[in-house]
CSV table of C-alpha atoms and ligand atoms in Angstrom, one decimal:
chain,number,residue,atom,x,y,z
A,1,MET,CA,31.5,1.6,46.1
A,2,ALA,CA,28.1,2.8,47.3
A,3,GLY,CA,25.1,0.6,46.7
A,4,LEU,CA,27.2,-2.6,46.9
A,5,PRO,CA,26.8,-5.4,49.4
A,6,LYS,CA,29.8,-5.4,51.8
A,7,THR,CA,30.8,-8.9,50.9
A,8,PRO,CA,29.5,-10.1,47.6
A,9,SER,CA,28.0,-13.6,47.5
A,10,PRO,CA,30.6,-16.1,46.6
A,11,PRO,CA,31.3,-17.5,43.1
A,12,ARG,CA,29.3,-20.7,42.4
A,13,TRP,CA,30.6,-21.6,38.9
A,14,LEU,CA,34.3,-21.8,38.1
A,15,LEU,CA,35.3,-22.1,34.5
A,16,ALA,CA,38.9,-23.3,34.2
A,17,GLU,CA,40.1,-22.4,30.7
A,18,LEU,CA,43.1,-24.7,30.9
A,19,THR,CA,44.7,-23.8,27.6
A,20,TYR,CA,44.1,-21.8,24.5
A,21,ALA,CA,45.6,-24.6,22.4
A,22,CYS,CA,43.0,-26.3,20.2
A,23,PRO,CA,43.2,-28.6,17.2
A,24,LEU,CA,40.0,-27.1,15.9
A,25,GLN,CA,39.6,-23.7,14.2
A,26,CYS,CA,36.0,-22.7,14.6
A,27,PRO,CA,35.3,-19.3,13.3
A,28,TYR,CA,33.0,-18.5,16.2
A,29,CYS,CA,35.4,-19.3,19.0
A,30,SER,CA,34.9,-17.1,22.0
A,31,ASN,CA,38.6,-17.0,22.9
A,32,PRO,CA,40.2,-13.6,22.3
A,33,LEU,CA,41.3,-12.9,18.7
A,34,ASP,CA,44.8,-12.3,20.0
A,35,TYR,CA,45.0,-15.5,22.1
A,36,LYS,CA,48.5,-16.2,20.8
A,37,ASN,CA,49.7,-13.3,23.0
A,38,PHE,CA,48.8,-15.3,26.1
A,39,SER,CA,50.8,-18.5,25.6
A,40,ALA,CA,52.1,-18.9,29.2
A,41,GLU,CA,49.9,-21.4,31.0
A,42,LEU,CA,49.4,-22.0,34.7
A,43,SER,CA,51.2,-25.0,36.1
A,44,THR,CA,49.4,-28.0,37.6
A,45,ASN,CA,50.1,-26.7,41.1
A,46,GLU,CA,48.9,-23.2,40.3
A,47,TRP,CA,45.6,-24.7,39.0
A,48,LYS,CA,45.3,-26.8,42.1
A,49,ARG,CA,45.6,-23.6,44.2
A,50,VAL,CA,42.9,-21.9,42.2
A,51,LEU,CA,40.6,-25.0,42.5
A,52,LYS,CA,41.1,-25.2,46.2
A,53,GLN,CA,40.7,-21.5,47.0
A,54,SER,CA,37.6,-21.3,44.8
A,55,ARG,CA,36.0,-24.3,46.4
A,56,GLU,CA,36.8,-22.9,49.8
A,57,MET,CA,34.9,-19.7,48.8
A,58,GLY,CA,31.9,-21.8,47.8
A,59,ALA,CA,32.2,-22.7,44.1
A,60,VAL,CA,30.4,-26.0,43.4
A,61,GLN,CA,30.2,-26.3,39.6
A,62,LEU,CA,33.4,-26.6,37.7
A,63,GLY,CA,33.9,-26.6,33.9
A,64,PHE,CA,37.2,-27.5,32.3
A,65,SER,CA,37.4,-25.8,29.0
A,66,GLY,CA,39.8,-24.0,26.7
A,67,GLY,CA,40.8,-24.1,23.9
A,68,GLU,CA,40.7,-27.9,24.1
A,69,PRO,CA,41.2,-29.1,27.7
A,70,LEU,CA,42.2,-32.6,26.5
A,71,VAL,CA,45.5,-31.0,25.3
A,72,ARG,CA,46.6,-30.7,28.9
A,73,LYS,CA,48.5,-33.7,30.1
A,74,ASP,CA,47.5,-33.1,33.7
A,75,LEU,CA,43.7,-33.1,33.0
A,76,ALA,CA,43.0,-36.3,34.8
A,77,GLU,CA,45.1,-35.2,37.8
A,78,LEU,CA,43.1,-31.9,37.9
A,79,VAL,CA,39.8,-33.7,37.6
A,80,ASN,CA,40.7,-36.1,40.4
A,81,TYR,CA,41.9,-33.2,42.6
A,82,SER,CA,38.6,-31.3,42.0
A,83,HIS,CA,36.5,-34.4,42.6
A,84,GLN,CA,38.2,-34.8,46.0
A,85,LEU,CA,37.4,-31.2,46.8
A,86,GLY,CA,33.7,-31.9,46.2
A,87,TYR,CA,33.1,-30.2,42.8
A,88,TYR,CA,30.6,-31.3,40.3
A,89,THR,CA,33.0,-31.6,37.3
A,90,ASN,CA,32.2,-30.9,33.7
A,91,LEU,CA,34.5,-31.4,30.7
A,92,ILE,CA,33.7,-29.1,27.8
A,93,THR,CA,35.4,-30.6,24.8
A,94,SER,CA,35.4,-31.1,21.0
A,95,GLY,CA,35.9,-34.8,21.7
A,96,TYR,CA,38.5,-34.8,18.9
A,97,LYS,CA,41.1,-37.6,19.5
A,98,MET,CA,39.5,-38.6,22.7
A,99,ASP,CA,39.8,-42.4,22.9
A,100,GLU,CA,38.2,-44.9,25.2
A,101,ALA,CA,41.3,-45.1,27.4
A,102,LYS,CA,41.0,-41.3,28.1
A,103,ILE,CA,37.3,-41.6,28.8
A,104,THR,CA,37.9,-44.4,31.3
A,105,GLU,CA,40.8,-42.5,32.9
A,106,LEU,CA,38.6,-39.5,33.4
A,107,LYS,CA,35.8,-41.6,34.8
A,108,ASP,CA,38.1,-43.2,37.3
A,109,ALA,CA,39.4,-39.7,38.2
A,110,GLY,CA,35.8,-38.8,39.1
A,111,LEU,CA,34.6,-36.7,36.1
A,112,ASP,CA,30.8,-36.2,36.3
A,113,HIS,CA,29.8,-34.8,33.0
A,114,ILE,CA,31.1,-34.5,29.4
A,115,GLN,CA,29.8,-32.0,26.9
A,116,ILE,CA,30.8,-32.6,23.3
A,117,SER,CA,30.5,-30.1,20.6
A,118,ILE,CA,29.6,-31.0,17.1
A,119,GLN,CA,29.6,-28.5,14.2
A,120,ALA,CA,27.0,-29.9,11.9
A,121,SER,CA,25.0,-33.0,11.0
A,122,SER,CA,27.0,-33.8,7.9
A,123,LYS,CA,30.7,-34.7,7.8
A,124,GLU,CA,31.4,-32.2,5.0
A,125,LEU,CA,30.1,-29.2,6.9
A,126,ASN,CA,31.3,-30.3,10.3
A,127,ASP,CA,34.8,-30.7,9.0
A,128,PHE,CA,34.7,-27.4,7.1
A,129,ILE,CA,33.5,-25.4,10.1
A,130,ALA,CA,35.9,-27.2,12.5
A,131,GLY,CA,38.7,-26.6,10.1
A,132,THR,CA,39.8,-30.2,11.0
A,133,GLU,CA,38.5,-33.6,9.9
A,134,SER,CA,36.8,-34.5,13.1
A,135,PHE,CA,33.2,-35.6,12.4
A,136,ASP,CA,33.7,-39.4,12.6
A,137,ASP,CA,35.8,-39.0,15.7
A,138,LYS,CA,33.2,-36.9,17.5
A,139,LYS,CA,30.4,-39.3,16.7
A,140,SER,CA,32.3,-42.3,18.0
A,141,VAL,CA,33.3,-40.4,21.1
A,142,ALA,CA,29.7,-39.4,21.7
A,143,LYS,CA,28.8,-43.1,21.7
A,144,LEU,CA,31.6,-44.0,24.1
A,145,VAL,CA,30.5,-41.2,26.5
A,146,LYS,CA,27.1,-42.8,26.6
A,147,LYS,CA,28.6,-46.3,27.0
A,148,HIS,CA,30.6,-45.2,30.0
A,149,GLY,CA,27.5,-43.9,31.8
A,150,TYR,CA,28.0,-40.1,31.5
A,151,PRO,CA,25.0,-38.0,30.8
A,152,MET,CA,25.3,-37.5,27.1
A,153,VAL,CA,25.4,-33.8,26.3
A,154,LEU,CA,25.7,-32.5,22.7
A,155,CYS,CA,26.3,-28.9,22.0
A,156,VAL,CA,25.8,-27.5,18.5
A,157,VAL,CA,26.6,-23.9,17.8
A,158,LEU,CA,24.2,-22.6,15.2
A,159,HIS,CA,24.8,-20.0,12.5
A,160,ARG,CA,23.9,-19.2,9.0
A,161,GLU,CA,25.9,-22.1,7.5
A,162,ASN,CA,24.4,-24.9,9.5
A,163,ILE,CA,21.0,-23.7,10.9
A,164,HIS,CA,19.2,-25.3,7.9
A,165,GLN,CA,20.3,-28.7,9.3
A,166,MET,CA,18.3,-28.3,12.4
A,167,ARG,CA,16.1,-31.3,11.8
A,168,ASP,CA,19.1,-33.5,10.8
A,169,ILE,CA,21.0,-32.3,13.9
A,170,LEU,CA,18.2,-33.3,16.2
A,171,GLU,CA,17.8,-36.7,14.4
A,172,MET,CA,21.6,-37.2,14.8
A,173,ALA,CA,21.3,-36.4,18.6
A,174,ILE,CA,18.4,-39.0,19.0
A,175,ASP,CA,20.5,-41.5,17.1
A,176,LEU,CA,23.5,-40.9,19.3
A,177,GLY,CA,21.3,-41.3,22.4
A,178,ALA,CA,21.9,-37.7,23.7
A,179,ASP,CA,20.2,-36.9,27.0
A,180,PHE,CA,20.6,-33.2,26.5
A,181,VAL,CA,21.1,-31.1,23.3
A,182,GLU,CA,22.2,-27.5,23.5
A,183,LEU,CA,21.4,-25.7,20.2
A,184,ALA,CA,22.9,-22.4,20.9
A,185,ASN,CA,22.9,-19.8,18.2
A,186,THR,CA,26.3,-18.0,17.9
A,187,GLN,CA,26.7,-14.9,20.1
A,188,TYR,CA,28.9,-12.3,18.6
A,189,TYR,CA,32.1,-12.0,20.6
A,190,GLY,CA,35.6,-12.9,19.8
A,191,TRP,CA,36.0,-14.6,16.5
A,192,ALA,CA,32.3,-14.7,16.0
A,193,HIS,CA,32.1,-10.9,16.1
A,194,HIS,CA,34.9,-10.7,13.5
A,195,ASN,CA,32.9,-13.2,11.3
A,196,ARG,CA,29.5,-11.7,12.1
A,197,ASP,CA,28.4,-10.8,8.6
A,198,GLN,CA,29.1,-14.4,7.4
A,199,LEU,CA,27.6,-16.2,10.4
A,200,MET,CA,24.4,-14.2,11.3
A,201,PRO,CA,21.3,-16.2,10.3
A,202,THR,CA,18.3,-14.5,8.8
A,203,GLN,CA,15.0,-13.9,10.6
A,204,GLU,CA,13.4,-16.5,8.4
A,205,GLN,CA,16.1,-19.1,9.2
A,206,LEU,CA,15.6,-18.5,12.9
A,207,GLN,CA,11.9,-18.9,12.7
A,208,ASP,CA,12.1,-22.2,10.8
A,209,ALA,CA,14.7,-23.5,13.3
A,210,GLU,CA,12.7,-22.5,16.3
A,211,LYS,CA,9.6,-24.2,14.9
A,212,ILE,CA,11.6,-27.4,14.5
A,213,ALA,CA,13.2,-27.1,18.0
A,214,ASN,CA,9.6,-26.7,19.5
A,215,GLU,CA,8.4,-29.7,17.5
A,216,TYR,CA,11.2,-31.9,18.8
A,217,GLN,CA,10.9,-30.5,22.4
A,218,ARG,CA,7.3,-31.8,22.3
A,219,SER,CA,8.0,-35.2,20.7
A,220,GLN,CA,11.1,-35.9,22.8
A,221,GLN,CA,9.6,-34.8,26.1
A,222,GLY,CA,10.9,-37.1,28.9
A,223,LYS,CA,13.5,-38.6,26.6
A,224,MET,CA,15.9,-35.9,25.4
A,225,LYS,CA,16.0,-32.3,26.7
A,226,ILE,CA,16.5,-29.6,24.1
A,227,TYR,CA,17.7,-26.2,24.9
A,228,TYR,CA,17.4,-23.7,22.1
A,229,VAL,CA,19.0,-20.2,22.3
A,230,ILE,CA,18.5,-17.5,19.8
A,231,PRO,CA,21.2,-14.8,19.1
A,232,ASP,CA,21.0,-11.8,21.4
A,233,TYR,CA,20.8,-9.6,18.3
A,234,TYR,CA,17.2,-10.9,17.7
A,235,GLU,CA,16.0,-10.2,21.2
A,236,ASN,CA,14.4,-6.9,22.3
A,237,ARG,CA,15.7,-7.1,25.9
A,238,PRO,CA,19.2,-8.0,26.9
A,239,LYS,CA,20.1,-11.1,28.9
A,240,ALA,CA,21.4,-10.9,32.4
A,241,CYS,CA,24.9,-11.6,31.2
A,242,MET,CA,26.8,-14.1,33.4
A,243,ASN,CA,23.8,-13.9,35.7
A,244,GLY,CA,25.1,-10.5,36.7
A,245,TRP,CA,28.7,-9.4,36.8
A,246,GLY,CA,30.7,-10.9,39.7
A,247,THR,CA,27.7,-12.6,41.2
A,248,THR,CA,28.0,-16.2,40.1
A,249,PHE,CA,30.7,-17.0,37.5
A,250,LEU,CA,34.4,-16.9,37.8
A,251,THR,CA,36.6,-17.6,34.7
A,252,ILE,CA,40.3,-18.3,35.0
A,253,ALA,CA,42.1,-17.9,31.7
A,254,PRO,CA,45.0,-20.2,30.8
A,255,ASP,CA,47.6,-17.6,31.9
A,256,GLY,CA,45.9,-17.1,35.3
A,257,ALA,CA,43.9,-13.9,34.4
A,258,ALA,CA,40.8,-13.9,36.5
A,259,LEU,CA,37.7,-12.7,34.5
A,260,PRO,CA,34.1,-12.0,35.5
A,261,CYS,CA,33.2,-13.2,32.0
A,262,HIS,CA,35.1,-14.9,29.2
A,263,SER,CA,35.3,-11.7,27.1
A,264,ALA,CA,36.3,-9.3,29.9
A,265,ARG,CA,39.8,-9.2,28.7
A,266,GLN,CA,38.9,-6.9,25.8
A,267,LEU,CA,37.5,-4.2,28.1
A,268,PRO,CA,39.8,-1.1,27.8
A,269,ASN,CA,41.7,-0.1,31.0
A,270,PHE,CA,40.5,-3.2,32.5
A,271,ASP,CA,43.3,-4.5,34.7
A,272,CYS,CA,42.5,-8.2,35.0
A,273,PRO,CA,43.9,-9.5,38.3
A,274,ASN,CA,46.0,-12.6,38.0
A,275,VAL,CA,45.8,-15.6,40.3
A,276,LYS,CA,49.6,-15.6,40.4
A,277,ASP,CA,49.5,-12.3,42.3
A,278,PHE,CA,46.3,-12.5,44.4
A,279,SER,CA,44.2,-15.0,46.1
A,280,ILE,CA,40.8,-15.9,44.7
A,281,SER,CA,39.1,-14.3,47.7
A,282,ASP,CA,41.0,-11.0,47.1
A,283,ILE,CA,40.2,-11.1,43.4
A,284,TRP,CA,36.5,-11.8,43.9
A,285,ASN,CA,35.8,-9.5,46.8
A,286,HIS,CA,38.2,-6.6,46.4
A,287,SER,CA,39.5,-6.3,42.9
A,288,VAL,CA,38.4,-3.3,40.8
A,289,ALA,CA,37.7,-5.6,37.9
A,290,PHE,CA,35.2,-7.7,39.8
A,291,ASN,CA,33.5,-4.8,41.4
A,292,TYR,CA,33.3,-2.7,38.2
A,293,PHE,CA,29.8,-3.6,37.2
A,294,ARG,CA,28.4,-4.8,40.6
A,295,GLY,CA,25.5,-2.8,41.9
A,296,ASP,CA,24.1,0.0,39.7
A,297,ASP,CA,26.4,3.0,40.5
A,298,TRP,CA,28.0,2.5,37.1
A,299,MET,CA,24.7,2.7,35.2
A,300,LYS,CA,23.7,5.5,32.8
A,301,GLU,CA,20.3,6.1,31.3
A,302,PRO,CA,18.2,4.3,30.2
A,303,CYS,CA,19.4,1.6,32.6
A,304,ARG,CA,19.6,3.7,35.7
A,305,SER,CA,15.8,4.4,35.9
A,306,CYS,CA,14.7,1.2,34.2
A,307,SER,CA,12.3,-1.0,36.1
A,308,GLU,CA,14.1,-4.1,34.6
A,309,LYS,CA,17.5,-3.2,35.8
A,310,ASP,CA,17.5,-5.7,38.6
A,311,LYS,CA,16.6,-8.4,36.1
A,312,ASP,CA,19.1,-7.8,33.3
A,313,PHE,CA,21.7,-5.6,35.1
A,314,GLY,CA,22.1,-3.5,31.9
A,315,GLY,CA,22.8,-6.6,29.7
A,316,CYS,CA,26.2,-7.6,28.4
A,317,HIS,CA,28.9,-5.0,28.9
A,318,CYS,CA,31.2,-6.7,26.4
A,319,GLN,CA,28.5,-6.4,23.8
A,320,ALA,CA,28.0,-2.7,24.7
A,321,LEU,CA,31.7,-2.2,24.2
A,322,LEU,CA,31.9,-4.0,20.9
A,323,LEU,CA,28.9,-2.2,19.4
A,324,THR,CA,28.9,1.2,21.0
A,325,GLY,CA,32.6,1.6,22.0
A,326,ASP,CA,31.7,2.1,25.7
A,327,ALA,CA,31.1,-0.8,28.1
A,328,THR,CA,29.1,1.4,30.5
A,329,ASN,CA,26.4,2.0,27.9
A,330,ALA,CA,23.2,-0.1,27.9
A,331,ASP,CA,23.6,-3.3,25.9
A,332,PRO,CA,22.2,-2.0,22.5
A,333,VAL,CA,20.3,-5.3,22.2
A,334,CYS,CA,17.7,-3.5,24.4
A,335,ASP,CA,15.2,-1.6,22.3
A,336,LEU,CA,15.1,1.1,25.0
A,337,SER,CA,18.7,1.9,24.2
A,338,THR,CA,19.1,4.9,21.8
A,339,GLN,CA,21.7,2.8,20.1
A,340,HIS,CA,19.5,-0.2,19.4
A,341,TYR,CA,19.8,0.7,15.7
A,342,LEU,CA,23.4,-0.6,15.8
A,343,VAL,CA,21.9,-4.1,16.3
A,344,THR,CA,19.2,-3.8,13.7
A,345,ASP,CA,21.7,-2.3,11.2
A,346,ALA,CA,24.1,-5.2,11.9
A,347,ILE,CA,21.4,-7.7,11.1
A,348,LYS,CA,20.5,-5.8,7.9
A,349,GLN,CA,24.2,-5.6,6.9
A,350,ALA,CA,24.7,-9.3,7.6
A,351,THR,CA,21.8,-10.5,5.6
A,352,GLN,CA,23.2,-8.8,2.5
A,353,LEU,CA,25.3,-11.7,1.5
A,354,THR,CA,29.0,-11.1,1.5
A,355,GLU,CA,31.8,-12.7,-0.5
A,356,GLN,CA,34.2,-12.3,2.4
A,357,PRO,CA,35.5,-15.7,3.5
A,358,LEU,CA,35.3,-16.8,7.2
A,359,LEU,CA,38.3,-16.1,9.3
A,360,PHE,CA,39.2,-19.4,11.0
A,361,ARG,CA,40.6,-19.4,14.6
A,362,ASN,CA,44.2,-20.5,14.4
A,363,SER,CA,47.6,-19.2,15.4
A,364,LYS,CA,48.4,-17.8,12.0
A,365,ASN,CA,45.2,-15.7,12.0
A,366,SER,CA,45.6,-14.8,15.7
A,367,LYS,CA,49.0,-13.2,15.1
A,368,GLN,CA,47.5,-10.4,13.0
A,369,PHE,CA,45.7,-9.1,16.1
A,370,ASN,CA,47.7,-7.0,18.5
A,371,HIS,CA,47.4,-7.2,22.2
B,1,LIG,FE1,31.3,-9.9,29.2
B,1,LIG,FE2,28.7,-10.3,28.7
B,1,LIG,S1,30.4,-11.3,27.9
B,1,LIG,S2,29.6,-9.0,30.2
């Protein structure tokens, strides 16, 4: 492709989605709606090959996620193998059913970092959103994580149902001794896109939440880091999704599909290469999928002549697909896009309260979506 570097810079961040199995049912899960169609999982040895090849290419940060990575019996073995390869290893988990023995086992295996998600500051709401009684479990796991000397990272996905708890969520984080809190508003892909009208906060809710986040950022300076992210839909310019397609992040799905972003699977005619068929280096450097949005040859107007194209790379292609039906359009979050109205209309539609219940992420609901 013209305009592309001959050899792209290597991946730095590897996200190993070990499994789509999860005991929780969050209605904003970023896993594909039809995840039940991808039930075959890579074996331990296949994962080891992926880990080794990615490290040889230059990946340094490694996230184990899912689904729920704790479901995999070989998690400690994979952590230990990665540790020996020299990765900085992160476990991205709900913490559900994670006991002290598991925390010790993972520490001994060389795990560097644990990020626990919590759904709300109250048991009632947490357990409702998680679709599983898990609040007490998560809180005690958070304390154990701290006790065992990990950096204590709490992640709370915000949406219309819990954003009013912002202050209580931050007080809970202080109480648990969190070193870092990620308060990330839902982004609308996967299950969250399906539930968008029920999850989207109002402008007023967002402004109130931001004020509280700023207040705590000031008062907790030097004690607890707070990272607050607003939904793309309320921005005027798109984000540089994945730091630019095929520049930094490599995601491997449970069945071995290699993805430039966690949602890439939904792109039409997008033949995801599989690690069972190709090496990581072949996939990263030569596959059509990873080269698809590299450079700017693919861009249409207004991106093509935009002075910000080297900053945002046209935004998020999966969002462009979901909203406009064409992944090569500008991300309509951008107010320079002629289709920006799709975003503002979606906000208007979402704020007219709906009686539609949330669709929870579980196998029964997944089966209604076709591959
Ligand atoms: Fe796929 Fe943004 S999530 S490009």
